[in-house]
Amino acid sequence: MKHEICKVADVPQTGSLIAPFFGREVHVWRSGERVRAAANVCLHFGGPLDCKDGKLVCQWHGAAFDMESGDRLEGPAPKSVATDVPVDARRGRRVELCLGRVTCLRRMK
């Protein structure tokens, strides 16, 4: 089952949109023709992330993650962040996340 998190038209050409997802937040952004998403939570202490220059950066301790690969670039986070959360934007109007991914987002918090 999929859940609409935003409209494709709401996703900015640069930067990201923070959308609610069952009591949590996800960053949603464009990557070429694709729309991608990641939980808005750092894997260090669970701080919120900012979108800056192609990176998701922890507001608390400065851990930085590459938005394309999810790789940890710097900071105290122990591992990479998942930027490959399945997003369905093929219909061209809605951005949907699969409800089965809620477990993955919970593990990140």
Short mmCIF file of C-alpha atoms in Angstrom, two decimals:
data_model
loop_
_atom_site.label_atom_id
_atom_site.label_comp_id
_atom_site.label_asym_id
_atom_site.label_seq_id
_atom_site.Cartn_x
_atom_site.Cartn_y
_atom_site.Cartn_z
CA MET A 1 0.00 0.00 0.00
CA LYS A 2 1.29 3.45 -0.88
CA HIS A 3 0.74 6.75 0.87
CA GLU A 4 0.83 10.16 -0.83
CA ILE A 5 3.33 12.47 0.85
CA CYS A 6 3.21 15.43 -1.55
CA LYS A 7 2.53 16.53 -5.10
CA VAL A 8 5.33 16.27 -7.66
CA ALA A 9 4.82 19.95 -8.44
CA ASP A 10 5.62 20.77 -4.78
CA VAL A 11 9.12 19.24 -4.98
CA PRO A 12 11.58 22.07 -5.68
CA GLN A 13 14.03 21.95 -8.58
CA THR A 14 16.87 22.49 -6.08
CA GLY A 15 16.98 21.72 -2.39
CA SER A 16 14.35 19.58 -0.77
CA LEU A 17 10.83 19.57 0.60
CA ILE A 18 10.17 18.20 4.09
CA ALA A 19 6.97 16.16 4.05
CA PRO A 20 5.13 14.44 6.91
CA PHE A 21 4.97 10.65 6.92
CA PHE A 22 3.04 8.98 9.75
CA GLY A 23 4.37 11.14 12.55
CA ARG A 24 7.84 11.42 11.05
CA GLU A 25 9.35 13.64 8.35
CA VAL A 26 11.07 12.82 5.08
CA HIS A 27 13.16 14.99 2.79
CA VAL A 28 11.90 14.77 -0.80
CA TRP A 29 14.07 16.06 -3.66
CA ARG A 30 14.70 15.80 -7.38
CA SER A 31 17.64 13.83 -8.73
CA GLY A 32 17.62 14.31 -12.48
CA GLU A 33 14.33 12.80 -13.65
CA ARG A 34 13.84 10.89 -10.38
CA VAL A 35 12.24 11.96 -7.13
CA ARG A 36 14.02 10.62 -4.04
CA ALA A 37 13.36 10.58 -0.31
CA ALA A 38 15.18 10.05 2.99
CA ALA A 39 14.12 10.21 6.61
CA ASN A 40 14.74 13.60 8.20
CA VAL A 41 16.87 12.13 10.97
CA CYS A 42 20.61 11.83 11.54
CA LEU A 43 21.93 8.40 12.44
CA HIS A 44 24.14 9.86 15.17
CA PHE A 45 21.70 11.14 17.83
CA GLY A 46 18.54 11.53 15.74
CA GLY A 47 18.89 15.23 14.98
CA PRO A 48 17.05 16.86 12.07
CA LEU A 49 18.80 17.30 8.73
CA ASP A 50 19.19 20.38 6.52
CA CYS A 51 19.57 20.20 2.76
CA LYS A 52 22.74 22.10 1.74
CA ASP A 53 24.70 21.93 -1.51
CA GLY A 54 23.75 18.35 -2.42
CA LYS A 55 24.17 17.13 1.16
CA LEU A 56 21.89 16.32 4.07
CA VAL A 57 23.58 17.93 7.10
CA CYS A 58 22.73 17.28 10.76
CA GLN A 59 21.71 20.47 12.55
CA TRP A 60 23.06 19.21 15.86
CA HIS A 61 26.57 17.87 15.19
CA GLY A 62 27.31 18.56 11.51
CA ALA A 63 27.32 15.00 10.17
CA ALA A 64 26.90 15.25 6.38
CA PHE A 65 25.50 12.71 3.92
CA ASP A 66 25.63 12.73 0.13
CA MET A 67 22.08 13.08 -1.23
CA GLU A 68 22.74 10.80 -4.21
CA SER A 69 24.49 7.88 -2.54
CA GLY A 70 23.62 8.41 1.12
CA ASP A 71 27.31 8.02 1.98
CA ARG A 72 28.51 9.66 5.18
CA LEU A 73 30.83 12.47 4.11
CA GLU A 74 31.84 13.83 7.51
CA GLY A 75 30.88 14.01 11.14
CA PRO A 76 30.09 11.61 13.94
CA ALA A 77 27.34 9.49 12.35
CA PRO A 78 28.31 5.79 12.37
CA LYS A 79 27.06 4.93 8.87
CA SER A 80 25.40 6.13 5.70
CA VAL A 81 21.79 7.28 5.52
CA ALA A 82 19.25 5.53 3.26
CA THR A 83 18.51 7.74 0.25
CA ASP A 84 17.05 4.86 -1.74
CA VAL A 85 13.65 4.79 -0.05
CA PRO A 86 11.30 3.68 -2.86
CA VAL A 87 9.35 6.65 -4.20
CA ASP A 88 6.63 6.36 -6.82
CA ALA A 89 6.26 9.54 -8.87
CA ARG A 90 5.51 7.81 -12.17
CA ARG A 91 1.96 9.07 -12.28
CA GLY A 92 3.41 12.53 -12.61
CA ARG A 93 1.16 14.11 -10.02
CA ARG A 94 1.70 12.47 -6.64
CA VAL A 95 4.78 11.40 -4.73
CA GLU A 96 4.03 8.21 -2.81
CA LEU A 97 6.01 6.13 -0.33
CA CYS A 98 5.29 2.47 0.21
CA LEU A 99 3.80 1.91 3.67
CA GLY A 100 6.03 -1.14 4.03
CA ARG A 101 8.98 1.24 4.37
CA VAL A 102 7.70 2.65 7.67
CA THR A 103 9.74 -0.02 9.46
CA CYS A 104 12.89 1.22 7.74
CA LEU A 105 12.13 4.80 8.75
CA ARG A 106 11.50 3.72 12.35
CA ARG A 107 14.90 2.00 12.49
CA MET A 108 16.56 5.24 11.43
CA LYS A 109 15.13 7.18 14.37
#
